Structures are given as structure tokens and as C-alpha cells.
PDB file of C-alpha atoms in Angstrom:
ATOM      1  CA  MET A   1      17.859 -83.677  14.081  1.00 61.00           C
ATOM      2  CA  PRO A   2      16.071 -82.017  12.748  1.00 56.00           C
ATOM      3  CA  ARG A   3      19.053 -80.184  11.232  1.00 56.00           C
ATOM      4  CA  ALA A   4      16.967 -77.543   9.267  1.00 48.00           C
ATOM      5  CA  ASP A   5      20.218 -75.784   8.924  1.00 46.00           C
ATOM      6  CA  ARG A   6      21.558 -78.244   6.312  1.00 43.00           C
ATOM      7  CA  SER A   7      19.790 -76.339   3.645  1.00 40.00           C
ATOM      8  CA  ALA A   8      22.095 -73.378   4.596  1.00 39.00           C
ATOM      9  CA  ARG A   9      25.484 -74.882   4.247  1.00 39.00           C
ATOM     10  CA  SER A  10      27.447 -77.997   3.062  1.00 39.00           C
ATOM     11  CA  THR A  11      30.562 -79.839   4.173  1.00 39.00           C
ATOM     12  CA  GLY A  12      30.822 -82.154   1.687  1.00 43.00           C
ATOM     13  CA  SER A  13      30.710 -82.792  -2.002  1.00 45.00           C
ATOM     14  CA  THR A  14      27.407 -85.451  -1.777  1.00 47.00           C
ATOM     15  CA  GLY A  15      25.592 -85.109  -4.946  1.00 51.00           C
ATOM     16  CA  PRO A  16      22.018 -85.781  -5.978  1.00 47.00           C
ATOM     17  CA  ALA A  17      22.657 -89.827  -6.464  1.00 52.00           C
ATOM     18  CA  ASP A  18      24.944 -90.067  -3.290  1.00 81.00           C
ATOM     19  CA  LEU A  19      22.041 -88.177  -1.331  1.00 82.00           C
ATOM     20  CA  GLY A  20      19.249 -90.407  -2.605  1.00 84.00           C
ATOM     21  CA  ALA A  21      21.669 -93.393  -1.493  1.00 84.00           C
ATOM     22  CA  VAL A  22      21.977 -91.787   1.861  1.00 83.00           C
ATOM     23  CA  ALA A  23      18.258 -91.145   1.862  1.00 86.00           C
ATOM     24  CA  ASP A  24      17.720 -94.827   1.104  1.00 86.00           C
ATOM     25  CA  LEU A  25      19.780 -96.040   3.773  1.00 86.00           C
ATOM     26  CA  LEU A  26      18.248 -93.701   6.646  1.00 86.00           C
ATOM     27  CA  TRP A  27      14.786 -94.946   5.587  1.00 86.00           C
ATOM     28  CA  ARG A  28      15.807 -98.557   5.950  1.00 83.00           C
ATOM     29  CA  ALA A  29      17.156 -97.856   9.247  1.00 78.00           C
ATOM     30  CA  ASP A  30      14.100 -96.671  10.546  1.00 77.00           C
ATOM     31  CA  PRO A  31      11.780 -98.938  12.684  1.00 72.00           C
ATOM     32  CA  GLY A  32       8.853 -98.245  10.676  1.00 67.00           C
ATOM     33  CA  HIS A  33      10.636 -99.880   7.412  1.00 62.00           C
ATOM     34  CA  PRO A  34      10.298-103.380   6.539  1.00 61.00           C
ATOM     35  CA  GLN A  35      13.433-105.513   6.945  1.00 57.00           C
ATOM     36  CA  ARG A  36      14.902-107.358   4.015  1.00 55.00           C
ATOM     37  CA  ALA A  37      15.635-110.799   4.515  1.00 49.00           C
ATOM     38  CA  GLU A  38      19.267-110.551   5.026  1.00 48.00           C
ATOM     39  CA  GLU A  39      18.510-107.729   7.451  1.00 49.00           C
ATOM     40  CA  THR A  40      16.639-109.929   9.652  1.00 47.00           C
ATOM     41  CA  ARG A  41      19.943-112.331  10.489  1.00 47.00           C
ATOM     42  CA  PRO A  42      20.400-112.072  14.389  1.00 50.00           C
ATOM     43  CA  ARG A  43      24.187-111.290  13.793  1.00 66.00           C
ATOM     44  CA  LEU A  44      23.995-108.361  11.356  1.00 86.00           C
ATOM     45  CA  GLY A  45      21.985-105.622   9.759  1.00 90.00           C
ATOM     46  CA  VAL A  46      21.644-101.895   9.126  1.00 92.00           C
ATOM     47  CA  ARG A  47      19.464-101.328  12.479  1.00 92.00           C
ATOM     48  CA  LEU A  48      21.848-103.191  14.515  1.00 94.00           C
ATOM     49  CA  ILE A  49      24.884-101.913  12.959  1.00 95.00           C
ATOM     50  CA  VAL A  50      23.599 -98.485  13.521  1.00 96.00           C
ATOM     51  CA  ASN A  51      22.381 -98.853  17.156  1.00 95.00           C
ATOM     52  CA  THR A  52      25.831-100.076  18.219  1.00 97.00           C
ATOM     53  CA  ALA A  53      27.240 -97.078  16.635  1.00 97.00           C
ATOM     54  CA  VAL A  54      25.372 -94.719  18.616  1.00 97.00           C
ATOM     55  CA  ALA A  55      26.095 -96.830  21.890  1.00 97.00           C
ATOM     56  CA  VAL A  56      29.791 -96.324  20.998  1.00 98.00           C
ATOM     57  CA  ALA A  57      29.202 -92.335  20.531  1.00 98.00           C
ATOM     58  CA  ASP A  58      27.042 -91.992  23.274  1.00 97.00           C
ATOM     59  CA  ALA A  59      29.790 -93.592  25.634  1.00 97.00           C
ATOM     60  CA  GLU A  60      32.827 -92.333  24.140  1.00 96.00           C
ATOM     61  CA  GLY A  61      32.202 -89.696  21.501  1.00 95.00           C
ATOM     62  CA  LEU A  62      32.269 -89.719  17.724  1.00 96.00           C
ATOM     63  CA  ASP A  63      36.251 -89.241  17.839  1.00 95.00           C
ATOM     64  CA  ALA A  64      36.120 -92.809  19.087  1.00 96.00           C
ATOM     65  CA  LEU A  65      33.865 -94.071  16.090  1.00 97.00           C
ATOM     66  CA  SER A  66      35.370 -96.226  13.419  1.00 96.00           C
ATOM     67  CA  MET A  67      33.915 -98.922  11.159  1.00 96.00           C
ATOM     68  CA  GLN A  68      36.615-101.250  12.672  1.00 96.00           C
ATOM     69  CA  ARG A  69      35.176-100.168  16.003  1.00 97.00           C
ATOM     70  CA  VAL A  70      31.887-100.887  15.677  1.00 97.00           C
ATOM     71  CA  ALA A  71      32.583-104.372  13.689  1.00 96.00           C
ATOM     72  CA  SER A  72      34.880-105.249  16.895  1.00 96.00           C
ATOM     73  CA  GLU A  73      31.536-104.296  18.989  1.00 96.00           C
ATOM     74  CA  LEU A  74      29.528-106.633  16.733  1.00 95.00           C
ATOM     75  CA  GLY A  75      32.450-109.371  16.584  1.00 94.00           C
ATOM     76  CA  CYS A  76      32.683-109.263  12.843  1.00 94.00           C
ATOM     77  CA  SER A  77      34.975-107.815  10.424  1.00 94.00           C
ATOM     78  CA  ALA A  78      34.872-104.098   9.185  1.00 94.00           C
ATOM     79  CA  MET A  79      34.247-105.476   5.730  1.00 95.00           C
ATOM     80  CA  ALA A  80      30.787-106.966   6.885  1.00 95.00           C
ATOM     81  CA  LEU A  81      29.791-103.608   7.638  1.00 95.00           C
ATOM     82  CA  TYR A  82      30.526-102.129   4.391  1.00 94.00           C
ATOM     83  CA  ARG A  83      28.301-104.532   2.906  1.00 92.00           C
ATOM     84  CA  HIS A  84      25.285-102.715   4.642  1.00 93.00           C
ATOM     85  CA  ILE A  85      26.503 -99.101   5.095  1.00 94.00           C
ATOM     86  CA  PRO A  86      29.121 -98.224   2.276  1.00 92.00           C
ATOM     87  CA  SER A  87      30.926 -95.486   4.251  1.00 92.00           C
ATOM     88  CA  LYS A  88      31.671 -93.974   7.860  1.00 93.00           C
ATOM     89  CA  ASP A  89      29.932 -90.960   6.531  1.00 92.00           C
ATOM     90  CA  GLN A  90      26.603 -92.588   5.879  1.00 92.00           C
ATOM     91  CA  LEU A  91      26.881 -94.324   9.085  1.00 95.00           C
ATOM     92  CA  VAL A  92      26.901 -91.270  11.118  1.00 95.00           C
ATOM     93  CA  ALA A  93      24.102 -89.934   9.045  1.00 93.00           C
ATOM     94  CA  ALA A  94      22.115 -92.815  10.049  1.00 94.00           C
ATOM     95  CA  MET A  95      23.219 -92.492  13.507  1.00 96.00           C
ATOM     96  CA  THR A  96      22.068 -89.040  13.955  1.00 96.00           C
ATOM     97  CA  ASP A  97      18.452 -89.624  12.384  1.00 95.00           C
ATOM     98  CA  ALA A  98      18.168 -92.987  14.392  1.00 95.00           C
ATOM     99  CA  ALA A  99      19.256 -90.928  17.746  1.00 96.00           C
ATOM    100  CA  THR A 100      16.891 -87.935  16.657  1.00 96.00           C
ATOM    101  CA  GLY A 101      13.872 -90.605  17.292  1.00 95.00           C
ATOM    102  CA  ARG A 102      10.236 -89.122  16.938  1.00 95.00           C
ATOM    103  CA  PRO A 103       9.406 -85.729  17.735  1.00 95.00           C
ATOM    104  CA  PRO A 104       7.545 -84.786  20.908  1.00 91.00           C
ATOM    105  CA  ALA A 105       4.048 -84.803  21.180  1.00 88.00           C
ATOM    106  CA  PRO A 106       2.296 -81.380  20.802  1.00 83.00           C
ATOM    107  CA  PRO A 107       1.189 -80.380  24.510  1.00 79.00           C
ATOM    108  CA  SER A 108      -2.173 -80.979  25.666  1.00 72.00           C
ATOM    109  CA  PRO A 109      -4.627 -78.212  25.591  1.00 64.00           C
ATOM    110  CA  ALA A 110      -4.868 -78.141  29.308  1.00 54.00           C
ATOM    111  CA  SER A 111      -1.099 -77.447  29.407  1.00 47.00           C
ATOM    112  CA  SER A 112      -0.459 -74.961  26.788  1.00 44.00           C
ATOM    113  CA  ALA A 113      -2.484 -71.536  26.436  1.00 44.00           C
ATOM    114  CA  SER A 114      -4.998 -69.772  28.927  1.00 44.00           C
ATOM    115  CA  PRO A 115      -6.632 -66.644  28.976  1.00 39.00           C
ATOM    116  CA  ASP A 116      -4.120 -65.629  31.790  1.00 37.00           C
ATOM    117  CA  THR A 117      -1.174 -65.922  29.900  1.00 43.00           C
ATOM    118  CA  PRO A 118       0.306 -64.418  26.579  1.00 45.00           C
ATOM    119  CA  ASP A 119       1.091 -68.005  25.339  1.00 47.00           C
ATOM    120  CA  THR A 120      -1.027 -69.374  22.339  1.00 55.00           C
ATOM    121  CA  PRO A 121      -1.363 -73.142  21.591  1.00 89.00           C
ATOM    122  CA  TRP A 122       1.052 -72.844  18.542  1.00 94.00           C
ATOM    123  CA  ARG A 123       3.698 -71.003  21.046  1.00 94.00           C
ATOM    124  CA  ALA A 124       3.504 -73.484  23.483  1.00 93.00           C
ATOM    125  CA  GLU A 125       4.083 -76.355  21.091  1.00 95.00           C
ATOM    126  CA  VAL A 126       7.129 -74.405  19.562  1.00 96.00           C
ATOM    127  CA  GLU A 127       8.673 -74.170  22.918  1.00 95.00           C
ATOM    128  CA  ALA A 128       7.707 -77.481  23.655  1.00 95.00           C
ATOM    129  CA  TRP A 129       9.605 -78.491  20.403  1.00 97.00           C
ATOM    130  CA  VAL A 130      12.760 -76.345  21.443  1.00 97.00           C
ATOM    131  CA  GLU A 131      12.962 -77.813  24.840  1.00 96.00           C
ATOM    132  CA  ALA A 132      12.712 -81.451  23.601  1.00 97.00           C
ATOM    133  CA  LEU A 133      15.587 -80.497  20.673  1.00 97.00           C
ATOM    134  CA  TRP A 134      17.442 -79.310  23.555  1.00 97.00           C
ATOM    135  CA  ASN A 135      17.362 -81.769  25.821  1.00 96.00           C
ATOM    136  CA  LEU A 136      18.035 -84.338  22.858  1.00 97.00           C
ATOM    137  CA  TYR A 137      21.185 -82.815  22.257  1.00 97.00           C
ATOM    138  CA  LEU A 138      22.666 -82.526  25.804  1.00 95.00           C
ATOM    139  CA  GLY A 139      21.643 -86.183  25.753  1.00 96.00           C
ATOM    140  CA  HIS A 140      23.606 -87.156  22.519  1.00 97.00           C
ATOM    141  CA  PRO A 141      26.299 -84.248  22.319  1.00 97.00           C
ATOM    142  CA  TRP A 142      28.333 -86.088  19.653  1.00 97.00           C
ATOM    143  CA  MET A 143      25.393 -85.089  17.228  1.00 97.00           C
ATOM    144  CA  LEU A 144      26.768 -81.622  17.520  1.00 96.00           C
ATOM    145  CA  ARG A 145      29.777 -82.425  15.978  1.00 94.00           C
ATOM    146  CA  ALA A 146      28.262 -84.565  12.965  1.00 93.00           C
ATOM    147  CA  PRO A 147      28.577 -82.974   9.771  1.00 87.00           C
ATOM    148  CA  THR A 148      26.374 -81.069   7.855  1.00 83.00           C
ATOM    149  CA  LEU A 149      25.702 -82.556   4.424  1.00 77.00           C
ATOM    150  CA  SER A 150      22.422 -81.703   3.133  1.00 78.00           C
ATOM    151  CA  ALA A 151      18.869 -80.646   4.394  1.00 81.00           C
ATOM    152  CA  PRO A 152      16.913 -83.451   6.181  1.00 86.00           C
ATOM    153  CA  VAL A 153      16.137 -86.217   4.350  1.00 87.00           C
ATOM    154  CA  GLY A 154      15.590 -89.268   7.204  1.00 91.00           C
ATOM    155  CA  PRO A 155      12.468 -90.013   8.316  1.00 93.00           C
ATOM    156  CA  ASN A 156      13.510 -88.780  12.022  1.00 95.00           C
ATOM    157  CA  GLU A 157      14.665 -85.329  11.149  1.00 95.00           C
ATOM    158  CA  LEU A 158      11.610 -84.848   8.531  1.00 95.00           C
ATOM    159  CA  ALA A 159       9.455 -85.836  11.305  1.00 96.00           C
ATOM    160  CA  TRP A 160      11.063 -83.025  13.728  1.00 97.00           C
ATOM    161  CA  PHE A 161      11.131 -80.602  11.121  1.00 96.00           C
ATOM    162  CA  GLU A 162       7.242 -81.136  10.262  1.00 96.00           C
ATOM    163  CA  ALA A 163       6.696 -80.723  13.792  1.00 96.00           C
ATOM    164  CA  LEU A 164       8.157 -77.528  13.806  1.00 97.00           C
ATOM    165  CA  LEU A 165       6.615 -76.028  10.336  1.00 96.00           C
ATOM    166  CA  SER A 166       3.415 -77.217  11.525  1.00 95.00           C
ATOM    167  CA  PRO A 167       2.537 -74.788  14.623  1.00 96.00           C
ATOM    168  CA  LEU A 168       4.224 -72.093  12.805  1.00 96.00           C
ATOM    169  CA  HIS A 169       2.059 -72.795   9.638  1.00 95.00           C
ATOM    170  CA  ARG A 170      -1.262 -72.247  12.239  1.00 93.00           C
ATOM    171  CA  ALA A 171       0.248 -69.260  13.762  1.00 93.00           C
ATOM    172  CA  GLY A 172      -0.539 -67.874  10.312  1.00 93.00           C
ATOM    173  CA  LEU A 173       3.033 -66.996   8.769  1.00 92.00           C
ATOM    174  CA  ASP A 174       3.352 -66.643   5.110  1.00 90.00           C
ATOM    175  CA  ARG A 175       4.235 -70.071   3.600  1.00 91.00           C
ATOM    176  CA  ARG A 176       7.876 -68.375   2.271  1.00 93.00           C
ATOM    177  CA  GLU A 177       8.436 -67.556   5.919  1.00 93.00           C
ATOM    178  CA  LEU A 178       8.038 -70.917   7.174  1.00 95.00           C
ATOM    179  CA  ILE A 179      11.409 -72.787   6.236  1.00 95.00           C
ATOM    180  CA  PRO A 180      13.570 -69.448   6.952  1.00 95.00           C
ATOM    181  CA  ILE A 181      12.167 -69.426  10.520  1.00 96.00           C
ATOM    182  CA  ALA A 182      12.071 -72.912  11.376  1.00 96.00           C
ATOM    183  CA  THR A 183      15.736 -73.340   9.923  1.00 94.00           C
ATOM    184  CA  PHE A 184      16.653 -70.154  12.344  1.00 95.00           C
ATOM    185  CA  VAL A 185      15.102 -71.926  15.235  1.00 96.00           C
ATOM    186  CA  SER A 186      16.614 -75.225  14.622  1.00 96.00           C
ATOM    187  CA  SER A 187      20.262 -73.563  13.690  1.00 94.00           C
ATOM    188  CA  ALA A 188      20.099 -71.523  17.038  1.00 95.00           C
ATOM    189  CA  VAL A 189      19.152 -74.276  19.193  1.00 96.00           C
ATOM    190  CA  ARG A 190      21.695 -76.576  17.679  1.00 96.00           C
ATOM    191  CA  ASP A 191      24.684 -74.044  18.157  1.00 95.00           C
ATOM    192  CA  LEU A 192      23.744 -73.066  21.786  1.00 94.00           C
ATOM    193  CA  ALA A 193      23.562 -76.549  22.632  1.00 95.00           C
ATOM    194  CA  ARG A 194      26.997 -76.876  21.069  1.00 94.00           C
ATOM    195  CA  VAL A 195      28.141 -74.155  23.296  1.00 91.00           C
ATOM    196  CA  ALA A 196      26.783 -75.596  26.296  1.00 90.00           C
ATOM    197  CA  THR A 197      28.447 -78.942  25.811  1.00 90.00           C
ATOM    198  CA  GLU A 198      31.790 -77.281  25.137  1.00 88.00           C
ATOM    199  CA  LEU A 199      31.890 -74.531  27.554  1.00 82.00           C
ATOM    200  CA  ASP A 200      34.378 -74.934  30.272  1.00 78.00           C
ATOM    201  CA  PRO A 201      32.856 -74.494  33.806  1.00 73.00           C
ATOM    202  CA  ALA A 202      36.112 -73.338  35.321  1.00 72.00           C
ATOM    203  CA  GLY A 203      36.302 -70.566  32.911  1.00 67.00           C
ATOM    204  CA  ALA A 204      32.472 -69.461  33.025  1.00 67.00           C
ATOM    205  CA  ALA A 205      32.960 -69.024  36.729  1.00 68.00           C
ATOM    206  CA  ALA A 206      35.746 -66.964  36.349  1.00 72.00           C
ATOM    207  CA  TYR A 207      34.265 -64.664  33.532  1.00 72.00           C
ATOM    208  CA  GLY A 208      32.863 -61.980  35.478  1.00 70.00           C
ATOM    209  CA  GLU A 209      36.409 -61.123  37.261  1.00 74.00           C
ATOM    210  CA  VAL A 210      38.367 -61.650  34.072  1.00 77.00           C
ATOM    211  CA  LEU A 211      36.497 -58.826  32.313  1.00 76.00           C
ATOM    212  CA  ALA A 212      36.131 -56.493  35.253  1.00 76.00           C
ATOM    213  CA  ARG A 213      39.753 -56.445  35.266  1.00 79.00           C
ATOM    214  CA  ARG A 214      40.199 -55.416  31.933  1.00 81.00           C
ATOM    215  CA  LEU A 215      36.839 -53.469  30.528  1.00 81.00           C
ATOM    216  CA  ASP A 216      37.617 -49.976  29.843  1.00 85.00           C
ATOM    217  CA  PRO A 217      34.389 -48.029  29.807  1.00 85.00           C
ATOM    218  CA  THR A 218      35.819 -45.686  27.168  1.00 90.00           C
ATOM    219  CA  ARG A 219      35.987 -48.755  24.690  1.00 90.00           C
ATOM    220  CA  PHE A 220      33.025 -50.780  25.964  1.00 85.00           C
ATOM    221  CA  PRO A 221      30.500 -48.229  27.665  1.00 90.00           C
ATOM    222  CA  THR A 222      27.735 -50.815  27.083  1.00 87.00           C
ATOM    223  CA  LEU A 223      29.394 -54.082  28.641  1.00 82.00           C
ATOM    224  CA  CYS A 224      30.525 -51.921  31.685  1.00 82.00           C
ATOM    225  CA  SER A 225      27.226 -50.781  31.855  1.00 81.00           C
ATOM    226  CA  LEU A 226      25.709 -54.397  32.186  1.00 77.00           C
ATOM    227  CA  ALA A 227      28.337 -55.476  34.959  1.00 71.00           C
ATOM    228  CA  GLY A 228      26.266 -57.429  37.374  1.00 64.00           C
ATOM    229  CA  GLU A 229      23.211 -57.777  35.002  1.00 60.00           C
ATOM    230  CA  GLU A 230      21.478 -60.978  34.569  1.00 57.00           C
ATOM    231  CA  GLY A 231      22.860 -61.891  31.282  1.00 52.00           C
ATOM    232  CA  LEU A 232      26.470 -61.603  32.544  1.00 54.00           C
ATOM    233  CA  ASP A 233      25.908 -63.451  35.817  1.00 53.00           C
ATOM    234  CA  GLU A 234      24.268 -65.929  33.997  1.00 49.00           C
ATOM    235  CA  ALA A 235      27.537 -66.447  31.738  1.00 49.00           C
ATOM    236  CA  GLU A 236      29.283 -66.738  34.923  1.00 53.00           C
ATOM    237  CA  ASP A 237      27.400 -69.907  35.991  1.00 59.00           C
ATOM    238  CA  GLY A 238      27.917 -71.471  32.564  1.00 65.00           C
ATOM    239  CA  ASP A 239      24.336 -72.374  32.066  1.00 81.00           C
ATOM    240  CA  VAL A 240      23.215 -71.717  28.617  1.00 86.00           C
ATOM    241  CA  THR A 241      19.739 -72.824  29.199  1.00 89.00           C
ATOM    242  CA  PRO A 242      18.212 -69.414  30.009  1.00 87.00           C
ATOM    243  CA  ILE A 243      19.222 -67.835  26.921  1.00 89.00           C
ATOM    244  CA  VAL A 244      17.901 -70.578  24.561  1.00 92.00           C
ATOM    245  CA  ARG A 245      14.579 -69.485  26.326  1.00 92.00           C
ATOM    246  CA  HIS A 246      14.976 -65.790  26.708  1.00 91.00           C
ATOM    247  CA  GLY A 247      15.862 -65.766  22.785  1.00 93.00           C
ATOM    248  CA  MET A 248      12.944 -68.039  21.851  1.00 94.00           C
ATOM    249  CA  ARG A 249      10.575 -65.909  23.944  1.00 94.00           C
ATOM    250  CA  PHE A 250      11.795 -62.721  21.966  1.00 94.00           C
ATOM    251  CA  LEU A 251      11.649 -64.602  18.453  1.00 95.00           C
ATOM    252  CA  LEU A 252       8.164 -66.020  19.256  1.00 94.00           C
ATOM    253  CA  ASP A 253       7.086 -62.128  20.694  1.00 94.00           C
ATOM    254  CA  GLY A 254       8.115 -61.129  17.083  1.00 94.00           C
ATOM    255  CA  ILE A 255       6.483 -63.656  15.185  1.00 93.00           C
ATOM    256  CA  GLU A 256       3.011 -63.133  16.888  1.00 91.00           C
ATOM    257  CA  ALA A 257       3.578 -59.187  16.715  1.00 92.00           C
ATOM    258  CA  ARG A 258       4.279 -59.384  13.029  1.00 88.00           C
ATOM    259  CA  ILE A 259       1.191 -61.949  12.378  1.00 87.00           C
ATOM    260  CA  LYS A 260      -1.083 -59.456  14.326  1.00 88.00           C
ATOM    261  CA  ALA A 261       0.132 -56.578  12.303  1.00 81.00           C
TER     262      ALA A 261
END
């Protein structure tokens, strides 16, 4: 996604010209963009290449992906792919935007806020966005290993970013705060999803027992006082989802309090 965190770090030397080329490719791969004549041939085209690569990554992970592997799936040479997509990095960028898809529709008014709950419509919208992004990452874990090269430039990632910025804007946040907060939310969901997909269930189940044998109350007084509490119990079952929900609830509480103040 909606990887709004792209604005905060760079793992490559992509310059403005290269970024423009990547953006052109992502928009060409978008179903809403008209295809050129050479891309409508039944055997090959940007969208076919990207969709095939996504299927490989979904089934076997990003490590299994190569231009040669995709070419083999399509029954053509790797050189034929390079005529449409110049590099594997650009292919992965296009895959990420394609797999991201369109953002979730805002919750209907009947399912959002009510006078009996502390939620307001903008909160329900942000929470639905976070839940959808979480499920997206769990469904395509290879996306969490894709390098972050820039801020979002693809049509789907930009649509997701807009879908998060919009409710935060309606909430009353200062314009200068919108992108930093949206970036933090997106980055937190992405990193916790990475943890969820990498966590060893056996190790998580043994976590409490391992700590109990090693924690010295003199050195770790707060941790020892939390033994048996909800947070450590959740760590033991390896389910990171409650951490995402708790964290977002506290963050949105803080945003709401700030706006009211």
C-alpha cells in the first residue's frame, strides 16, 4: 500500500527520472488505464506479466520471483518481458500496486458511529481502513518484503493513501499533521503485519515460560509486575491482531482529544 512510509526512507538510488518511469509503468498496469495496441495481444502485456508475477509471489514468496520464472510461466523468453518491464525492481513495484487493489469503501452510516459509542464516523472509517490493510498484508505477505523506494506513486497506493487522509482531514487535523499521522498509521500496520507473518508459533507459545525463568525483578521490575497480564498472554498465543487494534484505538483517542482541545 499504501506504503505511506515510503516518504520516510529509501532503499535505492531511484532518481526523479527513474521514479517517473516507475510511475508510468504503474499507471499503465492499472486496469483503468487504456492499453496500447501492443499490450492487447493475447500472449503478452504489462498487466499479464504483473498478474502472473503476483500469482508466483502469492504461491511461493518473493524469493521465488525472477524475470526468468515469470517468463517460464508465460511460455516466453525473459528478454520478451524486458520489452515491457525494464527491471525486476520495476516489476515488484508494479506487483505491489496491483496486489494492493482499490481501498475499502467507507462504512455505511448505520455501521459507523452511534450515540452509544465513543466512535465517530471518521474513526470508523480509519478503523475499517486499518483492518482492510491488515488483511491485505496477511493475504499477500510477500508485499512486506518488497523494498520501499519512494512515496506512493501508483494509482492503487495513492487511492489507499487518499482513503486514509480523507477521514483524518474530516476529523479536524491540521493540514500539516495529515501526512505524518497517515504515514505513522500505515507504517505501524505494515511493520506489525511483518511481525505477524514472521513470528514462530512455537517460540511465541514458549515466551511466557522462557521469561519466567530469566526475569530478575530487580533488573526488570515492570516486566515482572506484568506477568500474567493481557499483553504478555497475547504474546504467548502469537496473535498480533489485538495489538494492532489496541494501538489504533489509543492513537485515535489521542487524535480525538487533541482536536477537542
